[in-house]
Short mmCIF file of C-alpha atoms in Angstrom, two decimals:
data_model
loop_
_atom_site.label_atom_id
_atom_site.label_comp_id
_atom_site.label_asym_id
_atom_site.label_seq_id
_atom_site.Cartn_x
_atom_site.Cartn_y
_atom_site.Cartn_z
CA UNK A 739 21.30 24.28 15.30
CA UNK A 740 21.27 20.96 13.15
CA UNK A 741 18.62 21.00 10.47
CA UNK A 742 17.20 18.15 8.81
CA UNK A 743 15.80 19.55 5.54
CA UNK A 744 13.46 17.30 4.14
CA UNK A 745 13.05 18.39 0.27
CA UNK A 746 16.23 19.57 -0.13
CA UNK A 747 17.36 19.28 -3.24
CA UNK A 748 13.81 20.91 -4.70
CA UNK A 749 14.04 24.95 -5.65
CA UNK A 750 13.22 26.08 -2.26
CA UNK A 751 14.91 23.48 0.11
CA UNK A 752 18.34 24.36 -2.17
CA UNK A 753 17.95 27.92 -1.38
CA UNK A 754 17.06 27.19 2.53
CA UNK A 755 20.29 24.91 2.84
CA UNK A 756 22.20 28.08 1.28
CA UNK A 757 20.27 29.95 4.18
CA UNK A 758 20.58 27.84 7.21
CA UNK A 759 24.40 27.55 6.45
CA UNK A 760 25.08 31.52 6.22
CA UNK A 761 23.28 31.67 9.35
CA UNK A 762 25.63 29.32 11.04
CA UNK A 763 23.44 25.97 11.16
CA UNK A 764 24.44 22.56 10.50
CA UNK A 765 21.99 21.55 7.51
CA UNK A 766 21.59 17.67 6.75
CA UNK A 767 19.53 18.02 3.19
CA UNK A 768 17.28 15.09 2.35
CA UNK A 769 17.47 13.89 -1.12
CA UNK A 770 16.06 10.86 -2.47
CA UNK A 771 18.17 10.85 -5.32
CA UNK A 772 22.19 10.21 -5.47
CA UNK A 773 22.46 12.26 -8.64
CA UNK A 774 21.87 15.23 -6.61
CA UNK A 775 24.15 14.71 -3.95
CA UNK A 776 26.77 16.86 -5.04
CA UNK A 777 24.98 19.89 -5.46
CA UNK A 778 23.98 19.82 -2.13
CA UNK A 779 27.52 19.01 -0.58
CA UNK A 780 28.59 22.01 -2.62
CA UNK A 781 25.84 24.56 -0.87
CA UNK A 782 27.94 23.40 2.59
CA UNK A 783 25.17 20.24 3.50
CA UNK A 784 25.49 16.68 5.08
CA UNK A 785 23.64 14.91 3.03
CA UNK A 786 21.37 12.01 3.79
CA UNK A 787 20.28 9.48 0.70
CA UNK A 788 16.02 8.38 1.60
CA UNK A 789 12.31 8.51 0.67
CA UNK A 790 10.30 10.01 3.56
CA UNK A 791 7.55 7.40 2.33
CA UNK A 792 9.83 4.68 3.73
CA UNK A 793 9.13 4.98 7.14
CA UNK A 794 11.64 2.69 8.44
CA UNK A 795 14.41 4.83 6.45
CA UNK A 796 13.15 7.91 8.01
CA UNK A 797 13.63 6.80 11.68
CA UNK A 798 17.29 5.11 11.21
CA UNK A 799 18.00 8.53 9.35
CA UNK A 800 16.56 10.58 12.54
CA UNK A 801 18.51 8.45 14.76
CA UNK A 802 21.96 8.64 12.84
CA UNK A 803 21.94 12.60 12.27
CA UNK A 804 19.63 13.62 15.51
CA UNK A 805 18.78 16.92 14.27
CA UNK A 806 17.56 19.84 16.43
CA UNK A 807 14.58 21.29 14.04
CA UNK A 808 13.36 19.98 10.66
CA UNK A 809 12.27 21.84 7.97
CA UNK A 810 10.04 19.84 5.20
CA UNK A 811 9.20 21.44 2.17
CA UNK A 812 8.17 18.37 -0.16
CA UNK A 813 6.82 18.37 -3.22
CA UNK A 814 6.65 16.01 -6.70
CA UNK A 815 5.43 18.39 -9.01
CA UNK A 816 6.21 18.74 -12.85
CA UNK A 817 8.48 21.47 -13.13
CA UNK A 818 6.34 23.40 -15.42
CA UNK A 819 3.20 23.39 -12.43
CA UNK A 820 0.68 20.80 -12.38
CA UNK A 821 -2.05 21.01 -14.99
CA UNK A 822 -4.48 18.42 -13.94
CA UNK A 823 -5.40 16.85 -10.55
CA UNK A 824 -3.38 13.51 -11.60
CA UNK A 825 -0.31 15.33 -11.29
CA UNK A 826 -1.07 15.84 -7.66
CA UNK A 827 -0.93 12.79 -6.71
CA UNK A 828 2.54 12.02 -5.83
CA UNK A 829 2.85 15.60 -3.87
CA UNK A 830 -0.46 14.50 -1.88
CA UNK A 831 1.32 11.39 -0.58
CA UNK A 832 4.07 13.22 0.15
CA UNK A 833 1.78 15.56 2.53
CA UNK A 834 0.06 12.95 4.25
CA UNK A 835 2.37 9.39 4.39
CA UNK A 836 5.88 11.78 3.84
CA UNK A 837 4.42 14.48 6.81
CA UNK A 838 3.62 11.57 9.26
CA UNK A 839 6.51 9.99 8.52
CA UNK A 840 9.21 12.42 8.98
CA UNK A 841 6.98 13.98 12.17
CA UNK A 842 7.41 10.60 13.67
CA UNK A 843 11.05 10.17 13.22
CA UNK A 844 11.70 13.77 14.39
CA UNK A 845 9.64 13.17 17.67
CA UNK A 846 10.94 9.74 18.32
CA UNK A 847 14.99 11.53 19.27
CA UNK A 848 13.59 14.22 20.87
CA UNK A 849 13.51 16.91 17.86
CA UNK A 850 12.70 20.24 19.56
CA UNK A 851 11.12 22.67 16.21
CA UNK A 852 9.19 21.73 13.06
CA UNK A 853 8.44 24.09 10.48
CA UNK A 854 6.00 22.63 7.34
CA UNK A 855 5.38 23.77 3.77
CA UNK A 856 1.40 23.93 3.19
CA UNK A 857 0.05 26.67 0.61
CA UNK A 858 -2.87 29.28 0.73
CA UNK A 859 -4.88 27.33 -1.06
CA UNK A 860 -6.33 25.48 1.72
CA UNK A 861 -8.94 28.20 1.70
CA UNK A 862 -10.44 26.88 -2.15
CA UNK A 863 -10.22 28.53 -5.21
CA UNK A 864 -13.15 30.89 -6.04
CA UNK A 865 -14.20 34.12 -4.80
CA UNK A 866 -12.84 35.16 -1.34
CA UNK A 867 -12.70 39.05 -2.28
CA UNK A 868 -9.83 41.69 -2.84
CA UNK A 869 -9.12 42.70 1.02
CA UNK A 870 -6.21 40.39 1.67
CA UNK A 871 -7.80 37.49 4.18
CA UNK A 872 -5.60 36.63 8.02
CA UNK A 873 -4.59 33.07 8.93
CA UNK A 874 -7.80 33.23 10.62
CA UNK A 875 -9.96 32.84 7.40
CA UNK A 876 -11.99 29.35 7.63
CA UNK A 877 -10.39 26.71 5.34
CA UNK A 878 -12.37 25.24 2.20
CA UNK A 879 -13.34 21.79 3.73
CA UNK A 880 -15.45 20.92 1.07
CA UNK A 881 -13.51 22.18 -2.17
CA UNK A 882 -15.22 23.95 -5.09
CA UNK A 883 -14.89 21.12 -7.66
CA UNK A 884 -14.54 17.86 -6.44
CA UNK A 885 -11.31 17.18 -8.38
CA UNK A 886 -9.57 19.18 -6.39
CA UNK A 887 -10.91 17.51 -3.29
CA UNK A 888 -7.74 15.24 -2.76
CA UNK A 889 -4.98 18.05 -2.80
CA UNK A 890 -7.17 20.06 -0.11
CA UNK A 891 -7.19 17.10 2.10
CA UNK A 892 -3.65 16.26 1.76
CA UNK A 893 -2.88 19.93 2.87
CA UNK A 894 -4.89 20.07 5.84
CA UNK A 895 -3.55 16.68 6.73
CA UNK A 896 -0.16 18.06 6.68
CA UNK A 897 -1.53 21.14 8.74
CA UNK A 898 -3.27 19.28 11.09
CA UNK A 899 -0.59 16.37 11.73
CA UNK A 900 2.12 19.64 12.92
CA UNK A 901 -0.45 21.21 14.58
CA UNK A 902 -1.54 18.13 16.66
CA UNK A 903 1.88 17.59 17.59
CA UNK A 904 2.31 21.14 18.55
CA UNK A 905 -0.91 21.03 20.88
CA UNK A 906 0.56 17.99 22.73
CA UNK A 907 3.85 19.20 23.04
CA UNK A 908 5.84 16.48 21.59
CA UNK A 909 7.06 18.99 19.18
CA UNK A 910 7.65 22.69 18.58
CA UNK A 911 5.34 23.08 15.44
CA UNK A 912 4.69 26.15 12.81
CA UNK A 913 2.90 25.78 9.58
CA UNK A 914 3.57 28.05 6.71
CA UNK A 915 0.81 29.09 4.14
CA UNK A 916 2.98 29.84 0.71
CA UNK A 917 1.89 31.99 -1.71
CA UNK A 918 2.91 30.75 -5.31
CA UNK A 919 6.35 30.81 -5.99
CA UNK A 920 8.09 32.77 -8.32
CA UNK A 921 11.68 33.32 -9.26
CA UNK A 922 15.21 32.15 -10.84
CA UNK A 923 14.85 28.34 -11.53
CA UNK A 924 11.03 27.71 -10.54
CA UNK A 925 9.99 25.80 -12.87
CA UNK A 926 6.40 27.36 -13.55
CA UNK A 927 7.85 31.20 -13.97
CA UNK A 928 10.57 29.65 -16.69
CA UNK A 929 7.56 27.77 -18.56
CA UNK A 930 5.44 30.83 -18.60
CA UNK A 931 8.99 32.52 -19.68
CA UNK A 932 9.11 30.29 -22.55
CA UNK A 933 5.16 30.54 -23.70
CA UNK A 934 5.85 34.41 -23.23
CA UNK A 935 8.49 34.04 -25.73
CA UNK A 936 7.04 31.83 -27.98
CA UNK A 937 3.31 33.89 -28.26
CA UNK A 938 1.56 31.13 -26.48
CA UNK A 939 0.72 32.38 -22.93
CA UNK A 940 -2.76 33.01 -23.50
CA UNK A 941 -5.03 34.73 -19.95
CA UNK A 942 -8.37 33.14 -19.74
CA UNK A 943 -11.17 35.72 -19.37
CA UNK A 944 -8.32 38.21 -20.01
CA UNK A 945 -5.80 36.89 -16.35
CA UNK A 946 -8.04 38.37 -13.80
CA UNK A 947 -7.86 35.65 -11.44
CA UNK A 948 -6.43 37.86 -8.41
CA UNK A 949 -3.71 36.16 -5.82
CA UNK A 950 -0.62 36.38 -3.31
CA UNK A 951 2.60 35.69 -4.40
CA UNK A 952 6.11 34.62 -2.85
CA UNK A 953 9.75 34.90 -4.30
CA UNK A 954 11.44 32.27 -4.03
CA UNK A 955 14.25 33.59 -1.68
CA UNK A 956 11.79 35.35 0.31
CA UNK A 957 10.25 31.95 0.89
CA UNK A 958 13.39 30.43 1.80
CA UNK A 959 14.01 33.28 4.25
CA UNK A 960 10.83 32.84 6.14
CA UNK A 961 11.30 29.78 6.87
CA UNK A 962 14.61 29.84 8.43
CA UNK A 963 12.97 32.90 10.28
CA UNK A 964 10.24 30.51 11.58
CA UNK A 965 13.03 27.82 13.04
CA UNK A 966 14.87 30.53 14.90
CA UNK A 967 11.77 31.72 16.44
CA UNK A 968 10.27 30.77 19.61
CA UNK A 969 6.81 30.25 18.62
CA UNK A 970 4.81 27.19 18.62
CA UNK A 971 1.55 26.09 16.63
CA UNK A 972 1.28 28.70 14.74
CA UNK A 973 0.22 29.38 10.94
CA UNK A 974 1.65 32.31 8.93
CA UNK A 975 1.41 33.24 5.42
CA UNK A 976 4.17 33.72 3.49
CA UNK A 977 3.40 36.05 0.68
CA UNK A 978 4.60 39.55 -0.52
CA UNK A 979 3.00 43.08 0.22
CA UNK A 980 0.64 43.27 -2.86
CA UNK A 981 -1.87 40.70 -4.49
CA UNK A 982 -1.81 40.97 -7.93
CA UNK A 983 -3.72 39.88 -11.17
CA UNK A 984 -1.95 36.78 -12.92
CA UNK A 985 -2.59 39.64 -16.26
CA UNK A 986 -0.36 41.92 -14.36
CA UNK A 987 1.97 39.66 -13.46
CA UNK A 988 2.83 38.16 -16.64
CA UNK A 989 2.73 41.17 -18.72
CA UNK A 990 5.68 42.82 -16.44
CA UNK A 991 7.42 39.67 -17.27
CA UNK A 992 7.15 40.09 -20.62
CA UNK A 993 7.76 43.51 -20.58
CA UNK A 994 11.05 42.85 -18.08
CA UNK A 995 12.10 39.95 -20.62
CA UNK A 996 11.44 41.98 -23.50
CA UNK A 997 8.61 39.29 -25.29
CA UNK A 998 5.19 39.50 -26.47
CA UNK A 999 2.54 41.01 -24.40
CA UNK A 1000 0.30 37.69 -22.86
CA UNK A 1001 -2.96 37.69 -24.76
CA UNK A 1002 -6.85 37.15 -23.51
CA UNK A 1003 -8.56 33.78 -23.80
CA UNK A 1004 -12.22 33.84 -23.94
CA UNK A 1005 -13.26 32.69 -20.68
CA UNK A 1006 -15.30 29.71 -22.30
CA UNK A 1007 -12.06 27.87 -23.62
CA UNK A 1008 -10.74 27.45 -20.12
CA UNK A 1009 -14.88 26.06 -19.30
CA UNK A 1010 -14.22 23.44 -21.79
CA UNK A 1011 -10.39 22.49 -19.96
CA UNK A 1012 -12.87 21.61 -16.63
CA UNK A 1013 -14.55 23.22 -14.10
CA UNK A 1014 -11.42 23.38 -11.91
CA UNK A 1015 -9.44 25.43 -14.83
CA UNK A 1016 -12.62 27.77 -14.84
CA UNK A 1017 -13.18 28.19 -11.59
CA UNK A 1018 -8.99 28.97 -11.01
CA UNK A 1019 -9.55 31.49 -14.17
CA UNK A 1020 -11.94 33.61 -11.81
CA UNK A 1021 -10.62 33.23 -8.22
CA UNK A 1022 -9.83 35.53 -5.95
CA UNK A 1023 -7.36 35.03 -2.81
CA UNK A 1024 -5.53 37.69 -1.50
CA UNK A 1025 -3.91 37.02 2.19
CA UNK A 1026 -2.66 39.41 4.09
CA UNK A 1027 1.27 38.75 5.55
CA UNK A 1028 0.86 41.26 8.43
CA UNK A 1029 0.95 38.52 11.25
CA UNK A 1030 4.57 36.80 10.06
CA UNK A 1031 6.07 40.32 9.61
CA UNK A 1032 4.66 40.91 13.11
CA UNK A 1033 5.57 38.34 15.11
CA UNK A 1034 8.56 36.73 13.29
CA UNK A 1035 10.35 39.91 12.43
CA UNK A 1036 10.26 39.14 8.61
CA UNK A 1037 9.33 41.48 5.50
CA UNK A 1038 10.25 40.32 1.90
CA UNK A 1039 13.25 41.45 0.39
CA UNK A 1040 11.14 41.49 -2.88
CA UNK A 1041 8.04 43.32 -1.20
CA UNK A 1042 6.19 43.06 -5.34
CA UNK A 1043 6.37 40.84 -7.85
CA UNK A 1044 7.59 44.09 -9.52
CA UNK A 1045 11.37 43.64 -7.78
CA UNK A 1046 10.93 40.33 -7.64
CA UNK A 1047 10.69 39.51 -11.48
CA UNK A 1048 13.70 41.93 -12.26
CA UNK A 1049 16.07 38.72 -10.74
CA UNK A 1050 15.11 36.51 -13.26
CA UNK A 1051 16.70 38.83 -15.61
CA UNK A 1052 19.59 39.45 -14.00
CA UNK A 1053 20.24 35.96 -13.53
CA UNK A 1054 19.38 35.19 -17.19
CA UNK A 1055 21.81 38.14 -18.18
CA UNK A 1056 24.71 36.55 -16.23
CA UNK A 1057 24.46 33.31 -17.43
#
């Protein structure tokens, strides 16, 4: 199959190039960058110079390469996570302009299968209990805090632009629900590496915000799974087999990486960073990843965060 990757030179579209071209596929990796050309030629990828928020771009690039499926995993975020809702805002407009954009282009030459980045936290932050929720679980329309309204919206707008396509059978359409990533070379795990290190990676009302994580691979994997299947407008999460604390999580990094133990922040510090920060500090969303392991024949190769943390070491001990 060709495969127009669209966010291919971020940490997961690299590692879904690497994928698609093991598994025999022609990938054609989206950058909008020249600088990263290269790196992308080198993983076995045509590459393709554009911004998906330059519509016109998009459809001379659709026309030119004439892929078979797209995969679209766009984002703009700093590398160490976003901190406040401002930093959002170039990843939103890449979910709503960069999603109707590419969707267009891709329907326009007769693209036959879209698969589309979104993240599990279209159902809000807060408290949505410890039994791990299905893909049936209602969305947060209205979000907890109204900063974090926009980056709800542009998700659903992403979900809701594949899914409409799906319905009317221009395209072949499946959303993914990520968990949060983890692994070699995200940027968030090697910041919270580095405040590990450094004594600074403090857990606000002592890390017991409880969620559903993804390796990076893993994620990579699942979506390549989703393009070779042969369903249409579905949603599936993509997420490991156990939910875990972010206190449990960060203290088997340290203890993998040999630093300091993460320490507890009074719960009222993060009250003073926002409601949003507060309200993250004591959420709870576990999802359950029974239905893509089901239907799409996938199952993580790092089923805990466990496993999945010991590859940042090994990576960092080969370097």
């Amino acid at each position: 199959m060709n495969v127009f990757v669209a966010g291919a030179s971020g940490t997961i579209g690299r590692r879904i190039v690497e994928k698609l071209v093991d598994n025999g596929h022609e990938a054609i990796g989206l950058t909008r960058s020249p600088d990263k050309a290269s790196a992308l030629e080198m993983l076995g990828a045509q590459v393709v110079i554009g911004d998906v928020l330059d519509r016109d771009r998009m459809k001379a690039l659709f026309a030119e390469t004439q892929p078979d499926g797209v995969i679209q995993v766009l984002n703009a975020l700093p590398q160490r996570g976003p901190m406040r809702p401002s930093e959002m805002e170039a990843t939103n407009e890449l979910r709503t302009t960069g999603t109707r954009n590419v969707l267009s282009a891709a329907i326009d030459v007769g693209t036959r299968r879209f698969v589309a980045e979104s993240m599990i936290f279209v159902y809000g932050y807060g408290d949505h209990g410890v039994t791990p929720i299905s893909e049936d679980h209602p969305v947060m329309r209205d979000p907890d805090v109204e900063s974090a309204r926009p980056a709800l919206e542009a998700l659903l707008s992403l979900e809701q632009q594949v899914l409409d396509a799906s319905s009317e059978r221009s395209i072949e359409g499946i959303v993914l629900r990520y968990g949060v990533f983890y692994g070699p070379d995200v940027g968030s795990t090697e910041f919270m590496k580095t405040l590990l290190k450094r004594r600074m990676f403090g857990l606000p009302g002592g890390g017991t915000a409880l969620g559903s994580w993804i390796h990076v691979e893993d994620g990579a994997a699942a979506a390549v799974a989703a393009l070779e299947s042969d369903k249409s407008g579905e949603i599936y999460h993509v997420t490991d087999d156990e939910p875990t604390t972010l206190r449990k999580f960060s203290t088997e990094l340290a203890r993998q990486s040999g630093s300091p133990r993460p320490y507890t922040v009074p719960l009222w510090v993060a009250r003073l960073l926002g409601k949003q920060t507060s309200l993250m500090a004591r959420s709870r969303l576990p999802v359950s990843n029974e239905k893509i392991k089901r239907e799409l024949n996938w199952t993580p190769r790092y089923p805990t965060y466990r496993e999945g943390i010991a590859t940042l070491i090994s990576r960092q001990a080969t370097r």
